[in-house]
PDB file of C-alpha atoms in Angstrom:
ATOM      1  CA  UNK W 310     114.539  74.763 109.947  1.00  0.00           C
ATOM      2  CA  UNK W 311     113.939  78.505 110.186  1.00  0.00           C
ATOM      3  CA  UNK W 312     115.839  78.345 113.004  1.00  0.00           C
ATOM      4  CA  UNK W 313     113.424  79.537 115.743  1.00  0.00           C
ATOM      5  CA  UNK W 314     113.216  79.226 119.505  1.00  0.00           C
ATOM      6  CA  UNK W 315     111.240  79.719 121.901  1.00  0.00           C
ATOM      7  CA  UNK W 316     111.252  79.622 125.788  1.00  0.00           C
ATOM      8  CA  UNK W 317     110.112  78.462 127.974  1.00  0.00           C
ATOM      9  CA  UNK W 318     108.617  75.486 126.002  1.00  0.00           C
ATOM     10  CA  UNK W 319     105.886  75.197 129.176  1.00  0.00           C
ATOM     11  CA  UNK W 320     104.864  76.909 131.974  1.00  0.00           C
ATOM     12  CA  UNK W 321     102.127  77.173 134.699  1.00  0.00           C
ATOM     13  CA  UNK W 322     101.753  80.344 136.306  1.00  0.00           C
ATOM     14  CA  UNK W 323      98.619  82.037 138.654  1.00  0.00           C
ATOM     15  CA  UNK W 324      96.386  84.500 137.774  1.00  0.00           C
ATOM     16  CA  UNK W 325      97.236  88.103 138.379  1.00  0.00           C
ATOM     17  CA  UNK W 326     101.083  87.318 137.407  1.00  0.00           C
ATOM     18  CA  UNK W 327     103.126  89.016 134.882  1.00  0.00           C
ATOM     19  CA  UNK W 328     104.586  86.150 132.370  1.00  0.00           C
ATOM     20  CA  UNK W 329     107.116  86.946 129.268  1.00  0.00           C
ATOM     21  CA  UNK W 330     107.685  84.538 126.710  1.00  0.00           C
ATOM     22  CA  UNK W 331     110.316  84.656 124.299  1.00  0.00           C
ATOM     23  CA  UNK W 332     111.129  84.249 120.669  1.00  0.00           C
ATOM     24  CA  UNK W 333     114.543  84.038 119.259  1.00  0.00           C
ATOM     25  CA  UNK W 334     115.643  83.903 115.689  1.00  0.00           C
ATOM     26  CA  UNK W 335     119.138  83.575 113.925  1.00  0.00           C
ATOM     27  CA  UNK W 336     118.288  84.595 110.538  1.00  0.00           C
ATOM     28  CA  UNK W 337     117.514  88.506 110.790  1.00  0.00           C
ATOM     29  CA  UNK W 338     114.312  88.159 109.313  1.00  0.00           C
ATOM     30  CA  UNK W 339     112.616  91.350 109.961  1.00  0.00           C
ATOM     31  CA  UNK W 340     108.951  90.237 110.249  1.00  0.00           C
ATOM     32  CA  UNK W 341     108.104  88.241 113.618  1.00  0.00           C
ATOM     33  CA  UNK W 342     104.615  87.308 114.947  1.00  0.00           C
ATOM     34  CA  UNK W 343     102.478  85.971 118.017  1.00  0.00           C
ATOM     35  CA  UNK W 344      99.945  84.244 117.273  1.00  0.00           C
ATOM     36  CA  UNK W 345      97.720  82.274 120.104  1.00  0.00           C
ATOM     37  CA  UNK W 346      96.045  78.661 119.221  1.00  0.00           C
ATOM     38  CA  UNK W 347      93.032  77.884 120.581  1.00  0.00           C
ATOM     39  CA  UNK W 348      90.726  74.214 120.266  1.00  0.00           C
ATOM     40  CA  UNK W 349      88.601  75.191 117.463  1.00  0.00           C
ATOM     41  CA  UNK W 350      89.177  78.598 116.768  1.00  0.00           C
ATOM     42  CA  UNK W 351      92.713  77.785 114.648  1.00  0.00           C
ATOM     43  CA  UNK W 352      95.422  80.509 115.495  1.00  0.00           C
ATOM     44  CA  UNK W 353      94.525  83.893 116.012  1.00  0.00           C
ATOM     45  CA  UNK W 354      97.633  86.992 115.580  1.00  0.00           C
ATOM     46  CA  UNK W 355      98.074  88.408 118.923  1.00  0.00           C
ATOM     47  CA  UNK W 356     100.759  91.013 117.900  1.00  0.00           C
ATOM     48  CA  UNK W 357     103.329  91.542 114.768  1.00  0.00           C
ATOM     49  CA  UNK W 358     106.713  93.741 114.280  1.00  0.00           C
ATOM     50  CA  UNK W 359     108.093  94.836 111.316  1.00  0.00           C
ATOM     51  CA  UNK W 360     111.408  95.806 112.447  1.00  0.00           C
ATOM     52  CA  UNK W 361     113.412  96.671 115.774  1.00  0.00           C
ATOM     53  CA  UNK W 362     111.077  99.197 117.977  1.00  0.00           C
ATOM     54  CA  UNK W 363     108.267  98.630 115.081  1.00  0.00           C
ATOM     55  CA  UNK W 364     105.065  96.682 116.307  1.00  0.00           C
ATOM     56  CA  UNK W 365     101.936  96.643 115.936  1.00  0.00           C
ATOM     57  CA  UNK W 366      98.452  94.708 117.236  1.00  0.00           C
ATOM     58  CA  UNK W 367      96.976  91.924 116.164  1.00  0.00           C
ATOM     59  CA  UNK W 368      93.413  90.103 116.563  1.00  0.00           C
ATOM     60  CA  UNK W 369      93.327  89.197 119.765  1.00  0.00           C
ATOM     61  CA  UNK W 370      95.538  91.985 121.263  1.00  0.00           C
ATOM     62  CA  UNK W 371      94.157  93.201 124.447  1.00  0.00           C
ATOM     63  CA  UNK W 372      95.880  91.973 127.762  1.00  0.00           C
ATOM     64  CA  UNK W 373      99.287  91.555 126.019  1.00  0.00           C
ATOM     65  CA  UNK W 374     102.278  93.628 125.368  1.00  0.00           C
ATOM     66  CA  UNK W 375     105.328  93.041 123.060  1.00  0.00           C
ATOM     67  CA  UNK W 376     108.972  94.407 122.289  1.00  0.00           C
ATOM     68  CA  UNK W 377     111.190  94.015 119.916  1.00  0.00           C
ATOM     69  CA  UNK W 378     114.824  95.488 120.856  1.00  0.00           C
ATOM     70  CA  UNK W 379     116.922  93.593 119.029  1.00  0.00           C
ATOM     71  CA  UNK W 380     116.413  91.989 115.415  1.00  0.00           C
ATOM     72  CA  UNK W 381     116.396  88.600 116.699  1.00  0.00           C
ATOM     73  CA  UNK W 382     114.467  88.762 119.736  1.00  0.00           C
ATOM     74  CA  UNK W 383     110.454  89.466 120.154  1.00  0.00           C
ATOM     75  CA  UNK W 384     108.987  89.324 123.680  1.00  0.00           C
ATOM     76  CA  UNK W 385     105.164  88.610 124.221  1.00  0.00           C
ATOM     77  CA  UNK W 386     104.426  90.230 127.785  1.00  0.00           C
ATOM     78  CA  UNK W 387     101.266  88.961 129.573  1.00  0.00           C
ATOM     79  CA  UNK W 388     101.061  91.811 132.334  1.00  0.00           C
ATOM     80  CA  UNK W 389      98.732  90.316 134.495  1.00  0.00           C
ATOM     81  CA  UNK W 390      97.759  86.736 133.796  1.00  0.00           C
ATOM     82  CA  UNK W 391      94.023  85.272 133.395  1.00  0.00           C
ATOM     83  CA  UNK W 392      92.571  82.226 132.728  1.00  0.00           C
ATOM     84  CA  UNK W 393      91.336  83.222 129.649  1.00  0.00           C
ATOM     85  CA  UNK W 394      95.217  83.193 128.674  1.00  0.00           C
ATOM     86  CA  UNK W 395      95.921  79.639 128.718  1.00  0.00           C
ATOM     87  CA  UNK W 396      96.719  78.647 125.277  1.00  0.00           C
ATOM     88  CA  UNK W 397      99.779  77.020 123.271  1.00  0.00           C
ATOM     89  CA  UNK W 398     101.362  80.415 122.097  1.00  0.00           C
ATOM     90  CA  UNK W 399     103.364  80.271 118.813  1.00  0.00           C
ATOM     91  CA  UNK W 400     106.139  82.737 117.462  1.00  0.00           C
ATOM     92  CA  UNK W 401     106.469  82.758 113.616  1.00  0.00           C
ATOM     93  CA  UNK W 402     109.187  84.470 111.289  1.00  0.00           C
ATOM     94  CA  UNK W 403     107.912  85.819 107.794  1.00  0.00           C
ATOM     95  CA  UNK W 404     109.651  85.791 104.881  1.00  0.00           C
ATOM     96  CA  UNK W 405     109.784  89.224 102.710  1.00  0.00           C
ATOM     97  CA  UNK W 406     107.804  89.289  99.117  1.00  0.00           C
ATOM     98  CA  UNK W 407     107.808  91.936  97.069  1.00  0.00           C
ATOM     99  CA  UNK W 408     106.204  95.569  97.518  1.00  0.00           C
ATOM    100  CA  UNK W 409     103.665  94.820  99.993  1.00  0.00           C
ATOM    101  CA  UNK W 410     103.148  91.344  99.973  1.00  0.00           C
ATOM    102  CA  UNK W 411     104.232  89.099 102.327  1.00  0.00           C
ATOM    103  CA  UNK W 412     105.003  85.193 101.880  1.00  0.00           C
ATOM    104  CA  UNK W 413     104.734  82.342 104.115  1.00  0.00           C
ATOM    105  CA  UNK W 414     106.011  82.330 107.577  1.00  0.00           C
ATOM    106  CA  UNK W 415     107.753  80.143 110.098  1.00  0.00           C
ATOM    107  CA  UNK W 416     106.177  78.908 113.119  1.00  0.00           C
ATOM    108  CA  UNK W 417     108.543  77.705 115.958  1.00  0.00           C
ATOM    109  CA  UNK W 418     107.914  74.671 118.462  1.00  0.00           C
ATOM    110  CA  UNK W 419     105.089  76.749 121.007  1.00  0.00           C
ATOM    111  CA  UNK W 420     105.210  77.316 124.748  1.00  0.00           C
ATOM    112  CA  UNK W 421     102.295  75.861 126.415  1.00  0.00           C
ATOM    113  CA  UNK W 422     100.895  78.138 129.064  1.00  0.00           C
ATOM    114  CA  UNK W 423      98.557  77.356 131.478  1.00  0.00           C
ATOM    115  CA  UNK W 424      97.006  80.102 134.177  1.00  0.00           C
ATOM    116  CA  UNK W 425      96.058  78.942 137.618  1.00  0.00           C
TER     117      UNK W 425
ATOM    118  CA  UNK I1204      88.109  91.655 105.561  1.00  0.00           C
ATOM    119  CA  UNK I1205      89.475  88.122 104.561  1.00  0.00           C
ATOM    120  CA  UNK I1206      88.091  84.753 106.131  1.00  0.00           C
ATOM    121  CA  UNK I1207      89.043  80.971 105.634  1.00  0.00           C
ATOM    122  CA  UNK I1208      86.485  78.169 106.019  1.00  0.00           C
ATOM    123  CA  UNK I1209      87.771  74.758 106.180  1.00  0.00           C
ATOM    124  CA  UNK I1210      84.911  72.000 105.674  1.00  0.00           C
ATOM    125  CA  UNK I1211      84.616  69.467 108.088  1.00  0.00           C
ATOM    126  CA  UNK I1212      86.899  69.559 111.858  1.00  0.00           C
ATOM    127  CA  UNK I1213      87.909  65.787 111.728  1.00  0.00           C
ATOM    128  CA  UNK I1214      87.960  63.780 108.705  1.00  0.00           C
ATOM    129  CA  UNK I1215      88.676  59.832 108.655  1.00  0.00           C
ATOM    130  CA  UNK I1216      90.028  57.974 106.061  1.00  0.00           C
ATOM    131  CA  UNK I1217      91.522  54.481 105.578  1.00  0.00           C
ATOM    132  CA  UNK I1218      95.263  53.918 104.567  1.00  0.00           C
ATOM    133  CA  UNK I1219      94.915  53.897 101.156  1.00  0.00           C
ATOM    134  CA  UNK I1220      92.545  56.360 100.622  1.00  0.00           C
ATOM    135  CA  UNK I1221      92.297  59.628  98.835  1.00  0.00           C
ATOM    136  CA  UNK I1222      92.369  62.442 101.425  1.00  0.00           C
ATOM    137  CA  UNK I1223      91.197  65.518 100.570  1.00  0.00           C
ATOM    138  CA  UNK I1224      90.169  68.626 102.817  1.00  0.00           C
ATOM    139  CA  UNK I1225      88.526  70.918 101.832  1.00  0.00           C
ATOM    140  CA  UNK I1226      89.046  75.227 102.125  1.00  0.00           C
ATOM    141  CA  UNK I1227      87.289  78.301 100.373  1.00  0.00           C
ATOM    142  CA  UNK I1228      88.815  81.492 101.147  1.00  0.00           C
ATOM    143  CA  UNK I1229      86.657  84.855 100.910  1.00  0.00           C
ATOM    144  CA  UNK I1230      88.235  87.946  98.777  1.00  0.00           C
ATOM    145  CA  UNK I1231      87.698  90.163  96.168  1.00  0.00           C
ATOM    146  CA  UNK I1232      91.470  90.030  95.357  1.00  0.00           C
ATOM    147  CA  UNK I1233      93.276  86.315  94.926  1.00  0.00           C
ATOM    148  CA  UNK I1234      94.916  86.389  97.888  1.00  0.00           C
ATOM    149  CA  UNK I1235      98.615  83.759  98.283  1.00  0.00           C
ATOM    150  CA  UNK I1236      97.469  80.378 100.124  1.00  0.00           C
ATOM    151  CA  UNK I1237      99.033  78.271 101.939  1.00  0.00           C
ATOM    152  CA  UNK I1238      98.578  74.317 104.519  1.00  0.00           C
ATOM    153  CA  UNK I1239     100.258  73.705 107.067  1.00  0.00           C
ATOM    154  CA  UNK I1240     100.420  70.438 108.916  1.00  0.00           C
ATOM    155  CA  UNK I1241     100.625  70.176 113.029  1.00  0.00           C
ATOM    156  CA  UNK I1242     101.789  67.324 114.518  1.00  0.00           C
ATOM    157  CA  UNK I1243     100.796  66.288 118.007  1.00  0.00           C
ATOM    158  CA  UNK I1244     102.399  68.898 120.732  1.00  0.00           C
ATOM    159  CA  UNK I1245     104.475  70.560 117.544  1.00  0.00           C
ATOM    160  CA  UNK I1246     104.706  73.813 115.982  1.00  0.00           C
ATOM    161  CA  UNK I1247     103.210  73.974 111.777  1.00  0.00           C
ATOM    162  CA  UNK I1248     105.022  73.016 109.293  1.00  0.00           C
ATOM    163  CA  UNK I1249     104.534  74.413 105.552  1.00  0.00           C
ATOM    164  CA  UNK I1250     102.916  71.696 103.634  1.00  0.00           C
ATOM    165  CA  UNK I1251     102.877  73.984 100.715  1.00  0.00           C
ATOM    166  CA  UNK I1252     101.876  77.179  98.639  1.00  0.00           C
ATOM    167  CA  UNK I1253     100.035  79.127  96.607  1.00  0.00           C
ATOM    168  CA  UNK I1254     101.929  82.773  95.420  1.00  0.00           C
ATOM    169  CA  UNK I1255      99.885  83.424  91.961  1.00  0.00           C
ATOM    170  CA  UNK I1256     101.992  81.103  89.592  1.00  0.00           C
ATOM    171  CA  UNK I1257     100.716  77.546  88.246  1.00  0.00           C
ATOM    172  CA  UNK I1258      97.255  76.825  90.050  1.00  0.00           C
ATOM    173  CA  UNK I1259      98.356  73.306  90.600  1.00  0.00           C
ATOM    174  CA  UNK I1260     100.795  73.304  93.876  1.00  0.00           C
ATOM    175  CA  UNK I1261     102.724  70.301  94.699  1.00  0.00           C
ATOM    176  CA  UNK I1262     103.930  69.804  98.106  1.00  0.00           C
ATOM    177  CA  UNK I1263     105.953  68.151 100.578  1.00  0.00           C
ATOM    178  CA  UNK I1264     104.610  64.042 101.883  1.00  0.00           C
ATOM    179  CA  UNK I1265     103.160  63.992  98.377  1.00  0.00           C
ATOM    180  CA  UNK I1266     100.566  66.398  99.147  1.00  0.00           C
ATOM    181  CA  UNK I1267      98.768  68.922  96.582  1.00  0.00           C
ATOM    182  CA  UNK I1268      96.415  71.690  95.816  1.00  0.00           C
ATOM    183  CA  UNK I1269      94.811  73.166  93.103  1.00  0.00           C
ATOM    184  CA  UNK I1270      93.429  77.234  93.252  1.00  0.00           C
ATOM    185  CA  UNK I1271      90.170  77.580  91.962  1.00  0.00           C
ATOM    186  CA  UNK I1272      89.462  81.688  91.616  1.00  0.00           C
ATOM    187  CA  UNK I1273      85.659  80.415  90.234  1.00  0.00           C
ATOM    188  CA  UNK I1274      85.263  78.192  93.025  1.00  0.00           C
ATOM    189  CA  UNK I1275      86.984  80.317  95.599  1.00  0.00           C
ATOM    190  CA  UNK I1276      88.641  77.216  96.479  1.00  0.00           C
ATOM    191  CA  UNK I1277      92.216  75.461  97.199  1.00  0.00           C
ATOM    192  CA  UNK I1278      91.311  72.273  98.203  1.00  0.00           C
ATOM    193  CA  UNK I1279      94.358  69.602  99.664  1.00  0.00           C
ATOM    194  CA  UNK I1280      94.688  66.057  98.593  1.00  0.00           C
ATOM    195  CA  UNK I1281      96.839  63.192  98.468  1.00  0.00           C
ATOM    196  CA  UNK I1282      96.087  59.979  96.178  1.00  0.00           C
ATOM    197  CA  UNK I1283      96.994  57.716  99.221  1.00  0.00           C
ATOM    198  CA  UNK I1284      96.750  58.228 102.354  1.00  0.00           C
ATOM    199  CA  UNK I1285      99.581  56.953 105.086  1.00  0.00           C
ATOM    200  CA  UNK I1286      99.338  56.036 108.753  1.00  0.00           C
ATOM    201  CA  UNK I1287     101.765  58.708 109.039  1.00  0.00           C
ATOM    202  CA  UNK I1288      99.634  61.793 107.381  1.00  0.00           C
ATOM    203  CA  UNK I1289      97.533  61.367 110.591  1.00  0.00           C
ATOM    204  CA  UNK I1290      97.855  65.294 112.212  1.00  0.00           C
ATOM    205  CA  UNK I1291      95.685  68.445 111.832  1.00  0.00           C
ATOM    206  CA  UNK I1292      95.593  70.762 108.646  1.00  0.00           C
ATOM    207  CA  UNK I1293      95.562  74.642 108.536  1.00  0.00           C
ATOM    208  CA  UNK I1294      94.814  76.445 105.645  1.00  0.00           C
ATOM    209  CA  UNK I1295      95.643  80.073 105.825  1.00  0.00           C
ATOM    210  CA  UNK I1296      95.754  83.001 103.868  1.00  0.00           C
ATOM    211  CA  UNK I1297      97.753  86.068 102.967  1.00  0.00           C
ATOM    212  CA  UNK I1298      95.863  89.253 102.936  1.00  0.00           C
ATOM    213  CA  UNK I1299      97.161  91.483 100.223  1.00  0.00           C
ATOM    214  CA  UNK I1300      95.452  94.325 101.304  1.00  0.00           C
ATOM    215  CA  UNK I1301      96.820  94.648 104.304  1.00  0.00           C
ATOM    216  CA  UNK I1302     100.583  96.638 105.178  1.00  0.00           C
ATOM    217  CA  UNK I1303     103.715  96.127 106.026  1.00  0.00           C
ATOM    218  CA  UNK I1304     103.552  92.737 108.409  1.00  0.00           C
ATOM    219  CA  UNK I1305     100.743  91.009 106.878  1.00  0.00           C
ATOM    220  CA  UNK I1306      99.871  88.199 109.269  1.00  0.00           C
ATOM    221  CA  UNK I1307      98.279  85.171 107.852  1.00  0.00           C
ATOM    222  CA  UNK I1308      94.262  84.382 108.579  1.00  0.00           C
ATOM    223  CA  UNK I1309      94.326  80.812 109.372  1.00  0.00           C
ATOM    224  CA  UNK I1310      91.124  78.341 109.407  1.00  0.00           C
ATOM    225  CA  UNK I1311      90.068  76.519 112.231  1.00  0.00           C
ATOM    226  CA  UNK I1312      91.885  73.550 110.907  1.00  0.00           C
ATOM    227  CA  UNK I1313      91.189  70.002 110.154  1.00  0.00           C
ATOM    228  CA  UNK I1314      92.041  66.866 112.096  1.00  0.00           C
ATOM    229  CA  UNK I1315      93.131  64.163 109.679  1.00  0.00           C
ATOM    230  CA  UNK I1316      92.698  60.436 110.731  1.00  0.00           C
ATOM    231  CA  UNK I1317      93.985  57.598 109.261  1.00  0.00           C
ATOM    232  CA  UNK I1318      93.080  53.792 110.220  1.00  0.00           C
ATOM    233  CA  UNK I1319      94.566  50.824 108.988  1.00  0.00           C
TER     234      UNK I1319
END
């Protein structure tokens, strides 16, 4: 258990809406992610930090925001909600490897979203 | 840039069986591998890994994989499959290439079923 949480676990919102989801870890890992899942297309990285203030865009980046304020705490902003944006959205933590290299990560339980 | 191809979206075997899925990663470098299992309505779990050491990996449920650099290859099995191994399958990769934050590139997964 990496320890990772994320809320809310599921929500329904309409389009046009702002929505923030939440990802909170209790180990002080420094790399987080969003990634998005998707039937048939896997998971796709939405955005990544690499420390507090420090992010940077994924993939599938455009119509989402994130920030990272605190160590343990990395917010995935929706600022106006489409349909195109319902998907089971997953936070991961990633585990440090030497010089450049990163290991595996962390995924936590999801938060289903679904836009009205 | 990397890619992962997984062979086949559902595979069905009986309780018994040999499982094996199948994924070939595309780089110029060995990059580090890595499955992940997904229960229904859960987050991934690490199944197991590949970080440059033995090219056999052993994993968790009595899973395995073996790197093939020739092949371009890290293929998952299990001598006998179990009611319970029933779930989908991600392989991913590491890109060492990339910076600081390197996300994983994840397949489009495999659904595993397994009759009795």
């Amino acid at each position: 258990d990496a320890g990772i949480t994320q809320s809310p676990r599921h929500k329904v919102t309409e389009t046009g809406t702002p929505v923030t989801l939440r990802c909170h870890q209790t180990e002080n890992h420094r790399y987080m992610y969003w990634y998005r899942q998707d039937p048939g297309h896997g998971l796709r990285l939405i955005h990544y930090s690499y420390g507090v203030k420090d992010t940077d865009k994924g993939e599938v980046s455009d119509g989402y925001s994130v920030s990272r304020s605190k160590t343990e705490d990395f917010l995935l902003t929706l600022e106006s909600a489409t349909s195109s944006q319902t998907s089971v959205y997953f936070c991961a933590i990633g585990l440090a490897g030497s010089g450049q290299v990163r290991y595996e990560q962390y995924f936590g339980p999801g938060t289903r979203l679904t836009v009205t | 840039a990397q890619s992962v191809t997984q062979l086949g979206s559902h595979v069905s075997v009986s309780e018994g069986a040999l499982v094996l899925l199948r994924c070939n990663y595309s780089s110029s470098v060995p990059p580090y591998l890595f499955w992940y299992v997904q229960y229904p309505n859960q987050g991934l779990q690490l199944l197991l890994k590949y970080t440059s050491a033995a090219t056999l990996v052993k994993g968790i449920n009595g899973f395995e994989a073996e790197f093939k650099k020739s092949e371009t290859s890290f293929h998952l099995t299990k001598p006998s499959a179990h009611m319970s191994d029933a779930a989908e399958y991600f392989c991913a990769v590491s890109d060492p290439g990339n910076q600081a934050g390197t996300a994983l590139i994840f397949g489009k997964g495999t659904t595993l079923s397994v009759s009795s």
